[in-house]
Coordinates of C-alpha atoms in Angstrom, one line a residue:
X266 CA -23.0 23.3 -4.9
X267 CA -19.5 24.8 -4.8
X268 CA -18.5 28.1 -5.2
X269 CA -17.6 29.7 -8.0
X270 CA -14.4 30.6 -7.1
X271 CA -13.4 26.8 -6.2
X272 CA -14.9 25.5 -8.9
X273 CA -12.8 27.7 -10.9
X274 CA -9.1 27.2 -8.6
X275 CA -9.8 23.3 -9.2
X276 CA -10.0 23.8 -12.7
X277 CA -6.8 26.2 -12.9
X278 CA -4.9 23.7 -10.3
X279 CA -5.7 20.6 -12.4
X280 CA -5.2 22.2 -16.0
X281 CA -1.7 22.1 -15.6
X282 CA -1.7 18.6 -13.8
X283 CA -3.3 16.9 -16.6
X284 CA -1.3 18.6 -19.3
X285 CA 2.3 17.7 -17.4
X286 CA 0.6 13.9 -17.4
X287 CA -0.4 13.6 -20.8
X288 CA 3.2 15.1 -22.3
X289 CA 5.1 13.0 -19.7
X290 CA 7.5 11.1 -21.9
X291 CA 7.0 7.8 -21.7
X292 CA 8.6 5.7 -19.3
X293 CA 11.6 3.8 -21.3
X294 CA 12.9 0.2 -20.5
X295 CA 16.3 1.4 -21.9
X296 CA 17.1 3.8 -19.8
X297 CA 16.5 1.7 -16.6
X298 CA 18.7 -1.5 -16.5
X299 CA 18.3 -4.4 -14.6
X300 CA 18.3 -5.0 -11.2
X301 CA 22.3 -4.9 -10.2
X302 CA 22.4 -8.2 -8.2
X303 CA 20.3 -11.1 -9.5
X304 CA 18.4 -13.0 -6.4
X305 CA 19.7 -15.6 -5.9
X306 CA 23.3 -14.6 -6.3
X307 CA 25.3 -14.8 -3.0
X308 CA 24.0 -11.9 -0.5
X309 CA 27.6 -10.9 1.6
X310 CA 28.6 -14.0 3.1
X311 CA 25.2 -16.1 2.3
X312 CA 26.0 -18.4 -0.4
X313 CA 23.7 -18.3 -3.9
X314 CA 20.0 -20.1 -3.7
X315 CA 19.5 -23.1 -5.3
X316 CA 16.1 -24.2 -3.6
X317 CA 13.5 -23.0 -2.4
X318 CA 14.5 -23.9 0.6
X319 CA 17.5 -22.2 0.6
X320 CA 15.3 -19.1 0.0
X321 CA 13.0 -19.6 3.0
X322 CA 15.2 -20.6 5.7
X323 CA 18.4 -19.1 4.7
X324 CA 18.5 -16.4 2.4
X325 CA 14.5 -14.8 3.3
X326 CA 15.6 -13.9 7.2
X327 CA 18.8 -12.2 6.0
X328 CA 17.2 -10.3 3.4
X329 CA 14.2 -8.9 5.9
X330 CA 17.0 -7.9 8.5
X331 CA 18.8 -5.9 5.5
X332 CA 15.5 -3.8 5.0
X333 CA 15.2 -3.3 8.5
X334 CA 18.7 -1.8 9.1
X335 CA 19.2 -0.1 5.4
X336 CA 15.3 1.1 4.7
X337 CA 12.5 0.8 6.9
X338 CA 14.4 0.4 10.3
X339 CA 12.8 -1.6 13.1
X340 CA 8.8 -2.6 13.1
X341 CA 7.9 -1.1 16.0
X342 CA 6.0 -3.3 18.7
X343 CA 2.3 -1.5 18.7
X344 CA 0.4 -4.5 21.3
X345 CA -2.2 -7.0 21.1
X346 CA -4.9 -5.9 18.7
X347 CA -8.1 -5.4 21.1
X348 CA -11.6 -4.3 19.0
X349 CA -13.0 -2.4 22.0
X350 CA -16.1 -0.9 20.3
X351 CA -18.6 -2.1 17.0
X352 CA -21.6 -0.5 15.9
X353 CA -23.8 -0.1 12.9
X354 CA -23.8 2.1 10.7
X355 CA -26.7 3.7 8.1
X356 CA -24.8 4.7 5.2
X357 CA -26.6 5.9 1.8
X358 CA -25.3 4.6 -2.0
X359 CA -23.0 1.6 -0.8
X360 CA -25.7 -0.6 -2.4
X361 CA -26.4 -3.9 -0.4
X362 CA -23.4 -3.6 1.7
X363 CA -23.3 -3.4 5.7
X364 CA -21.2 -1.3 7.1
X365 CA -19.8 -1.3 10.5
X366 CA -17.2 0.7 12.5
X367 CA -14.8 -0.5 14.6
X368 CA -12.2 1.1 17.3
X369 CA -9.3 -0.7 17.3
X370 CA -7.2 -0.3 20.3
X371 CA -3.2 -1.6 20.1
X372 CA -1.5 -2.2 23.5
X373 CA -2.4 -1.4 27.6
X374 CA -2.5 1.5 29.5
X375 CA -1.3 4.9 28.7
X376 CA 0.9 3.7 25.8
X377 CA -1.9 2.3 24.1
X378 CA -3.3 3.8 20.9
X379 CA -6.5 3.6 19.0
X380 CA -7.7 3.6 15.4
X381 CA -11.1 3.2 13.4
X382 CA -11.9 0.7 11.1
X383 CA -14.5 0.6 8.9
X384 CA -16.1 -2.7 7.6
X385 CA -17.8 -3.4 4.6
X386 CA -19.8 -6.8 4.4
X387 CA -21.6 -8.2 1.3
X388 CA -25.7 -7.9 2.1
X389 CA -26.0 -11.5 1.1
X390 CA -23.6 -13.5 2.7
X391 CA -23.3 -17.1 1.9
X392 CA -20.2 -18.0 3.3
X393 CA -16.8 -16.6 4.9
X394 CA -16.3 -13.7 2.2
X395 CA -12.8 -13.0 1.0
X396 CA -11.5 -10.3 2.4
X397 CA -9.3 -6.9 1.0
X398 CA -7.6 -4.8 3.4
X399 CA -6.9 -0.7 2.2
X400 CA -4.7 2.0 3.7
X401 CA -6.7 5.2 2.8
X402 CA -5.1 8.8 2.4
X403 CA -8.0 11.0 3.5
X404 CA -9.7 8.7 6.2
X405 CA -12.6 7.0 6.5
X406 CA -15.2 9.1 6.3
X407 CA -13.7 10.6 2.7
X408 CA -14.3 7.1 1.6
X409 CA -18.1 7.1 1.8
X410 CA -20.4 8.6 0.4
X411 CA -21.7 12.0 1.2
X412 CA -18.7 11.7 3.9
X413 CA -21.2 10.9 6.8
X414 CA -21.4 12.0 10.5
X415 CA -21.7 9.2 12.1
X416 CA -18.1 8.3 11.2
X417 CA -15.3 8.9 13.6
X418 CA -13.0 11.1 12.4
X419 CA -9.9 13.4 13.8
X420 CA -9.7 16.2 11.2
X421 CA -6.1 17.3 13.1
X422 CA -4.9 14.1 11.7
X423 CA -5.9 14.0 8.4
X424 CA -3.7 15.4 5.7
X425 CA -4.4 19.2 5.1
X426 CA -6.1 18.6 1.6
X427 CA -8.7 16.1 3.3
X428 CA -10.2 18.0 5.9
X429 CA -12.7 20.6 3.7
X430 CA -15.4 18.1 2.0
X431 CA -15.0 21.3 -1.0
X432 CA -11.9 19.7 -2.0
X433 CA -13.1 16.5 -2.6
X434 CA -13.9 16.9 -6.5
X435 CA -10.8 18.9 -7.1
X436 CA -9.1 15.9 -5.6
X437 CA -11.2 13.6 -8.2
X438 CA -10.7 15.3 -11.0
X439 CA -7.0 15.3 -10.5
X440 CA -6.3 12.2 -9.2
X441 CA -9.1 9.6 -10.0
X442 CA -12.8 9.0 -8.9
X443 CA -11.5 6.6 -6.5
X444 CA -8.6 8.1 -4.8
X445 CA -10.2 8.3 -1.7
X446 CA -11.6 4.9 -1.4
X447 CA -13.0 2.1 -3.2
X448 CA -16.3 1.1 -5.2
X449 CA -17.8 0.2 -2.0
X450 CA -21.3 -1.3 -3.7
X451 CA -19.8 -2.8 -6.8
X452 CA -17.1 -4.8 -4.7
X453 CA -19.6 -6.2 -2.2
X454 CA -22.3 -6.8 -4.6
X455 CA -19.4 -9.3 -5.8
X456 CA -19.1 -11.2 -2.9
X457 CA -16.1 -9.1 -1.4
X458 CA -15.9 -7.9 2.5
X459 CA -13.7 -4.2 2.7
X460 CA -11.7 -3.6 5.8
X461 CA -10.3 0.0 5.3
X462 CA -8.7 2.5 8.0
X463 CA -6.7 5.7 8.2
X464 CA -3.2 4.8 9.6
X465 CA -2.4 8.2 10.8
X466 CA -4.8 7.7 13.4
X467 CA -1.6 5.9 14.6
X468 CA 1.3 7.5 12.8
X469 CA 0.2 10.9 11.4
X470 CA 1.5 11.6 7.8
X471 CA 2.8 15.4 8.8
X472 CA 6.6 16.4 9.2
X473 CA 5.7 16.8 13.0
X474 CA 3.2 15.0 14.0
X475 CA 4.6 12.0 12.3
X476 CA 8.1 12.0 13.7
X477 CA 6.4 12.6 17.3
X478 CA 4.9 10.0 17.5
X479 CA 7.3 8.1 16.2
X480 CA 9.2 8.9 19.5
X481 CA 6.5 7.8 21.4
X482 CA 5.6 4.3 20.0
X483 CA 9.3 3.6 20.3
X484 CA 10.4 5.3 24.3
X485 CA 14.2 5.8 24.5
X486 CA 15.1 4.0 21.3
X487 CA 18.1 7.4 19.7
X488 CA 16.0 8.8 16.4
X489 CA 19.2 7.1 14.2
X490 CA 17.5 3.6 15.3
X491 CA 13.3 4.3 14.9
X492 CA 11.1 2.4 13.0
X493 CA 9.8 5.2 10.2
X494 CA 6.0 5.6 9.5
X495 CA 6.1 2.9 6.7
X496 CA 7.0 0.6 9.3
X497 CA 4.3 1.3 11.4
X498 CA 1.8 1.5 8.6
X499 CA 2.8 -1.5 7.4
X500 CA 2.1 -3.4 10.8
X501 CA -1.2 -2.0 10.7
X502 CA -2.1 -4.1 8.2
X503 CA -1.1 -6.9 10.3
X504 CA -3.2 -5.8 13.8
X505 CA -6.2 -5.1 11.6
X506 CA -5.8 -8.6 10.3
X507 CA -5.4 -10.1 13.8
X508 CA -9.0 -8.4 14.9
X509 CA -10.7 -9.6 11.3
X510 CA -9.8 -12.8 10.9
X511 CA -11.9 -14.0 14.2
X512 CA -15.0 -12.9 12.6
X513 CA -16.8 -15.9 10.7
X514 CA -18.3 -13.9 8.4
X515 CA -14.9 -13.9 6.5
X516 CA -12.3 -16.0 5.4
X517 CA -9.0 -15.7 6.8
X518 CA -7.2 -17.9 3.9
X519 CA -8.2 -15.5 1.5
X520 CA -7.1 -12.2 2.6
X521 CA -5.3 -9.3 0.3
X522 CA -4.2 -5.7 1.2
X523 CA -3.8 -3.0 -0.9
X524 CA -2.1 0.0 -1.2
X525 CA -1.5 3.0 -3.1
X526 CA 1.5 5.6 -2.7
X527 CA 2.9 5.7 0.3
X528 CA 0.1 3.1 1.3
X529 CA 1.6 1.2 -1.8
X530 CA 4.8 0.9 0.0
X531 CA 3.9 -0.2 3.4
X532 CA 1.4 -2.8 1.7
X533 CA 4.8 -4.7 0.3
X534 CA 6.3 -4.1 3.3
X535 CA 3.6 -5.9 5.1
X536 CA 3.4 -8.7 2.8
X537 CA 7.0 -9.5 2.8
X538 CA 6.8 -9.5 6.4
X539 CA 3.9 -11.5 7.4
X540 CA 2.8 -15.2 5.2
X541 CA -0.8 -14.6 6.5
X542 CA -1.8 -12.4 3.6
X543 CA -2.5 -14.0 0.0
X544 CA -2.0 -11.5 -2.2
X545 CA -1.0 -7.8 -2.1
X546 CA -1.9 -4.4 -4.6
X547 CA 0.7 -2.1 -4.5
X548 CA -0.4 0.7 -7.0
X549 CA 1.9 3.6 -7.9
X550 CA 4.3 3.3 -4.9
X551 CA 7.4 4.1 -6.3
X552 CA 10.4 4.7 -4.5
X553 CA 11.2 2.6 -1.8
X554 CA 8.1 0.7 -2.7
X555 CA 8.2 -1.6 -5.8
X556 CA 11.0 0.4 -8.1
X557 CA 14.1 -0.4 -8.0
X558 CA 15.6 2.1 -5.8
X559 CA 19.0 2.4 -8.1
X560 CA 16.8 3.1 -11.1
X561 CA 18.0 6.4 -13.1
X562 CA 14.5 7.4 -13.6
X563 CA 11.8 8.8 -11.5
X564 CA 12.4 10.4 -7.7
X565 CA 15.5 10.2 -6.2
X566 CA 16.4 8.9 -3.1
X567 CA 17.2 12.4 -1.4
X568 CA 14.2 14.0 -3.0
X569 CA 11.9 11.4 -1.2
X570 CA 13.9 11.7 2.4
X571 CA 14.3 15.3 2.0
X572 CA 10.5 16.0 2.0
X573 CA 9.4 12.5 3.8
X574 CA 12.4 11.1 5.6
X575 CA 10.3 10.2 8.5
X576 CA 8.7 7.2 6.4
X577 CA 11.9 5.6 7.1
X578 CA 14.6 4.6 9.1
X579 CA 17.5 6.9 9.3
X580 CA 20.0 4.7 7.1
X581 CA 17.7 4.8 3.3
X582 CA 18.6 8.7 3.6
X583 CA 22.6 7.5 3.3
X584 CA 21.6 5.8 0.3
X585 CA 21.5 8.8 -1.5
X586 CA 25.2 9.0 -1.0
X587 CA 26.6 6.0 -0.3
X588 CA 23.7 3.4 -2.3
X589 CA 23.7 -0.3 -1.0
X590 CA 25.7 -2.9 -3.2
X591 CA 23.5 -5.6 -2.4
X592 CA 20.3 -4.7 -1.3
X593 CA 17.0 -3.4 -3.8
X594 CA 13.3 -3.8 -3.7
X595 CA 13.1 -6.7 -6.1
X596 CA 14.4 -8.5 -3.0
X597 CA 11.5 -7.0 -1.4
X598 CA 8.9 -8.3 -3.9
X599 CA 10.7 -11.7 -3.7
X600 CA 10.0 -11.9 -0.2
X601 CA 6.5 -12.4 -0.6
X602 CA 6.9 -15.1 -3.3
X603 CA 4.8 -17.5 -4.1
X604 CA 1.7 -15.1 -3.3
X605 CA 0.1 -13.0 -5.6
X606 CA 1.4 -9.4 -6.1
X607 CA -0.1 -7.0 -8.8
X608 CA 2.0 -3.7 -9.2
X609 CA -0.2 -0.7 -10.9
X610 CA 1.4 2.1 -12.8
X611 CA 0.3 5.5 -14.5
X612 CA 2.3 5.3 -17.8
X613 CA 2.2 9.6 -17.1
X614 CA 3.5 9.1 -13.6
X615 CA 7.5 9.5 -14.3
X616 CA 7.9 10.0 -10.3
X617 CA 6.8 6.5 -9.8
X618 CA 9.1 5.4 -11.6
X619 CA 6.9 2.4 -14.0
X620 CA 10.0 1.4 -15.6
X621 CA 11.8 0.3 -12.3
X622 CA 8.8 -1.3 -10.9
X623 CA 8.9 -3.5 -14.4
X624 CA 12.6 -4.2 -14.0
X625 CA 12.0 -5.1 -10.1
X626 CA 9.5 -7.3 -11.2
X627 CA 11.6 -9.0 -13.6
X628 CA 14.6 -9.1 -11.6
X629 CA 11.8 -10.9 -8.5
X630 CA 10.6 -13.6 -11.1
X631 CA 13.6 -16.0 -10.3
X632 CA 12.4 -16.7 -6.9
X633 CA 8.6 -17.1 -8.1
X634 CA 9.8 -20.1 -10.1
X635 CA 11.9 -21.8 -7.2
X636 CA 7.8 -22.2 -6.0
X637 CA 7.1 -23.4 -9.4
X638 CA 5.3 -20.4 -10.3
X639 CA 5.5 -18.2 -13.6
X640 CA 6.2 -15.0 -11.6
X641 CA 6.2 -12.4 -14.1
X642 CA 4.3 -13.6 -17.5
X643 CA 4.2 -9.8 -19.6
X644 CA 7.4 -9.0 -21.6
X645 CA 6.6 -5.6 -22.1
X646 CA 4.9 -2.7 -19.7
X647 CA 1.7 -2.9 -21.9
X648 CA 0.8 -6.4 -21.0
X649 CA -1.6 -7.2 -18.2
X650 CA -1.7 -11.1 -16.8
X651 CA -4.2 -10.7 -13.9
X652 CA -3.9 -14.6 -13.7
X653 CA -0.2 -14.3 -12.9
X654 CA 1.3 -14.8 -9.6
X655 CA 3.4 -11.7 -10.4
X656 CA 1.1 -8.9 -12.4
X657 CA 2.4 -6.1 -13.9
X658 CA -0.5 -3.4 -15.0
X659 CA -0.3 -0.1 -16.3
X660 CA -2.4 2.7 -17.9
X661 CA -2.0 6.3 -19.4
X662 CA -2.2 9.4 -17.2
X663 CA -0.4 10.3 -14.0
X664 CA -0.7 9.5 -10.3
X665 CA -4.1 8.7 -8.4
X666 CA -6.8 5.5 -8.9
X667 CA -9.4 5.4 -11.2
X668 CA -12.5 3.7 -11.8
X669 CA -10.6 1.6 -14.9
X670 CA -7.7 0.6 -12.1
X671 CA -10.2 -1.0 -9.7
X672 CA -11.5 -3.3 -12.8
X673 CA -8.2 -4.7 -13.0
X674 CA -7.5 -4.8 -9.4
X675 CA -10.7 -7.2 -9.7
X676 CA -9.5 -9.1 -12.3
X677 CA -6.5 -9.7 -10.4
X678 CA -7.9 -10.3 -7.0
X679 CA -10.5 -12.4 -8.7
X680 CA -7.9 -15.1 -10.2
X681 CA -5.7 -14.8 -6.4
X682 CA -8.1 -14.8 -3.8
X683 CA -11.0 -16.7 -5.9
X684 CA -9.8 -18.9 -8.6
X685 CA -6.6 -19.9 -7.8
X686 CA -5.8 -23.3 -5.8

């Protein structure tokens, strides 16, 4: 049982939380206007798209180099993807599932760095299972129940919040039942496998840890030119991918990440970046994830380098002052077109930004239907297609997942990685 006193500083730290949430104006379509340049319009000296081949061998190249140089800078080169150690693990309330843990090492030598992966199989297997991919905030061993032992863990690396188990329900009650990991039993009971990990394992989420080892990954490349953490979050997905798709027990073909916050971002990132992956959640990831970073609304560009500027390359902070004329994250979104991308939203979550996510999403739709897909089917912020190729979901309250935001992340991941051909 908790104390008394944090039972009571959770409830005095949430009150005001949950009342800022529920008298957040809601977000307005009218104040946000569309995306500035329309997709297919010429990019500098790149004439407009007509086809979709235009898109995928002209335009989609130029249009990941722009990210690179304007938001995320370079992808940093972390090594072959080596899983140097699996074992077994006897976990309590996950239902049928089997979990295993995995260490992950990327590259050789003394540049070589390691991270843990935890697996989550369905206990009755009767095929490859599809498989979802998560960046977590608080590590793996927040994400299980009763936060067991035998899960390796780096408390130094963890975010300051994660490391006392007392803060766990305080985090819950302010941010969701499932903001520290998913419904482990429910999602394998349906046939799912979970792959989920703690990226600052790699790239610590701290204003100096993170930029340190920034340096390191990337020896003698000048701070102006680094790869920011999203960048090497974002890979991550990528190396985890490379380990789990030789296992038969699931099905490379049918493969989504998911993301949410900061996690939200690099998940896009990813996707745009590598075809491997079918479909991608990005909940709640805001700036310089799926809202349109010239939106009016929500947080600025310098608020987000200001406090996290080593998430990106050193060029998105000049964007404060000097915004890009061509470049926005529906182009981002667009880059993973034709696959299936589902954007969540807290209609109480005005930092996010819903309203610019909804206008990237629009503004992304043109190059979904170059595929012959619908792309974006909802014509308001209220509607929910989780058959569409692009899905647009939102519900009240403020930032954090819930257990009502993981039923439509099923819904949506059903129709992607399941029903559709």
């Amino acid at each position: 049982m908790l104390p008394r006193t944090t039972v009571l500083l959770a409830v005095l730290l949430a009150i005001p939380v949950m009342v800022l949430a529920g008298c957040a104006s809601r977000p307005d379509l009218a104040v946000v206007p569309p995306a500035r340049v329309p997709v297919l319009a010429a990019f500098g000296t790149d004439p407009e798209v007509k086809t979709a081949t235009d898109w995928t061998e002209r335009r989609a190249p130029l249009l990941r180099q722009a990210f690179v140089d304007q938001v995320y800078g370079p992808l940093p080169t972390l090594g072959a993807a080596v899983v140097e150690q699996r074992q077994t693990l006897q976990v309590e309330d996950v239902g049928q599932a089997v979990i295993e843990q995995w260490r992950i090492r990327l590259g050789e030598g003394a540049a070589a760095r390691r991270y843990h992966l935890v697996l989550a199989l369905p206990g009755k297997v009767t095929g490859p299972a599809p498989l979802i991919i998560l960046e977590l905030f608080c590590g793996n061993r927040a994400a299980l129940p009763g936060r067991p032992e035998s899960v390796a863990e780096n408390r130094d690396l963890l975010p300051s919040p994660c490391r006392n188990p007392a803060v766990d329900p305080l985090a819950k009650l302010i941010f969701g039942r499932r903001i520290n990991g998913p419904p482990i039993a429910e999602m394998t009971d349906k046939g799912y496998a979970l792959a989920f990990f703690y990226p600052g394992e790699v790239a610590p989420d701290d204003p100096e840890l993170g930029p340190a080892a920034l340096a390191a990954l990337q020896p003698g490349v000048a701070p102006e030119k680094r790869g920011g953490a999203l960048a090497v979050w974002s890979q991550m997905f990528g190396k985890s991918l490379d380990v789990l798709a030789a296992d038969p027990r699931l099905d490379p073909a049918r493969v989504a990440i998911w993301g949410h916050s900061r996690h939200g971002k690099a998940a896009l990132l990813a996707a745009a970046f590598d075809p491997r992956f079918a479909a991608v959640i990005s909940h709640q990831s805001g700036r310089g994830g799926a809202s349109l970073t010239h939106s009016p609304a929500g947080e600025t560009v310098k608020q987000i380098t200001d406090a996290y500027g080593y998430w990106f390359g050193a060029a998105f902070a000049r964007q404060a002052v000097a915004p890009s004329i061509d470049l926005d994250q529906h182009q981002l979104i667009a880059l993973i077109a034709p696959r299936s991308v589902m954007i969540g939203n807290g209609m109480g979550d005005a930092w996010s930004d819903p309203a610019g996510a909804f206008r990237a999403a629009e503004a992304a739709t043109p190059v979904y239907r170059l595929f012959g897909s619908a792309g974006l089917t909802a014509g308001d912020m209220e509607t929910f297609d989780p058959r569409a190729d692009l899905a647009f979901y939102s519900r009240g309250g403020g930032h954090g997942v819930r257990t009502e935001d993981w039923a439509a992340f099923e819904q949506f991941l059903d129709h992607a990685l399941i029903a559709r051909p």
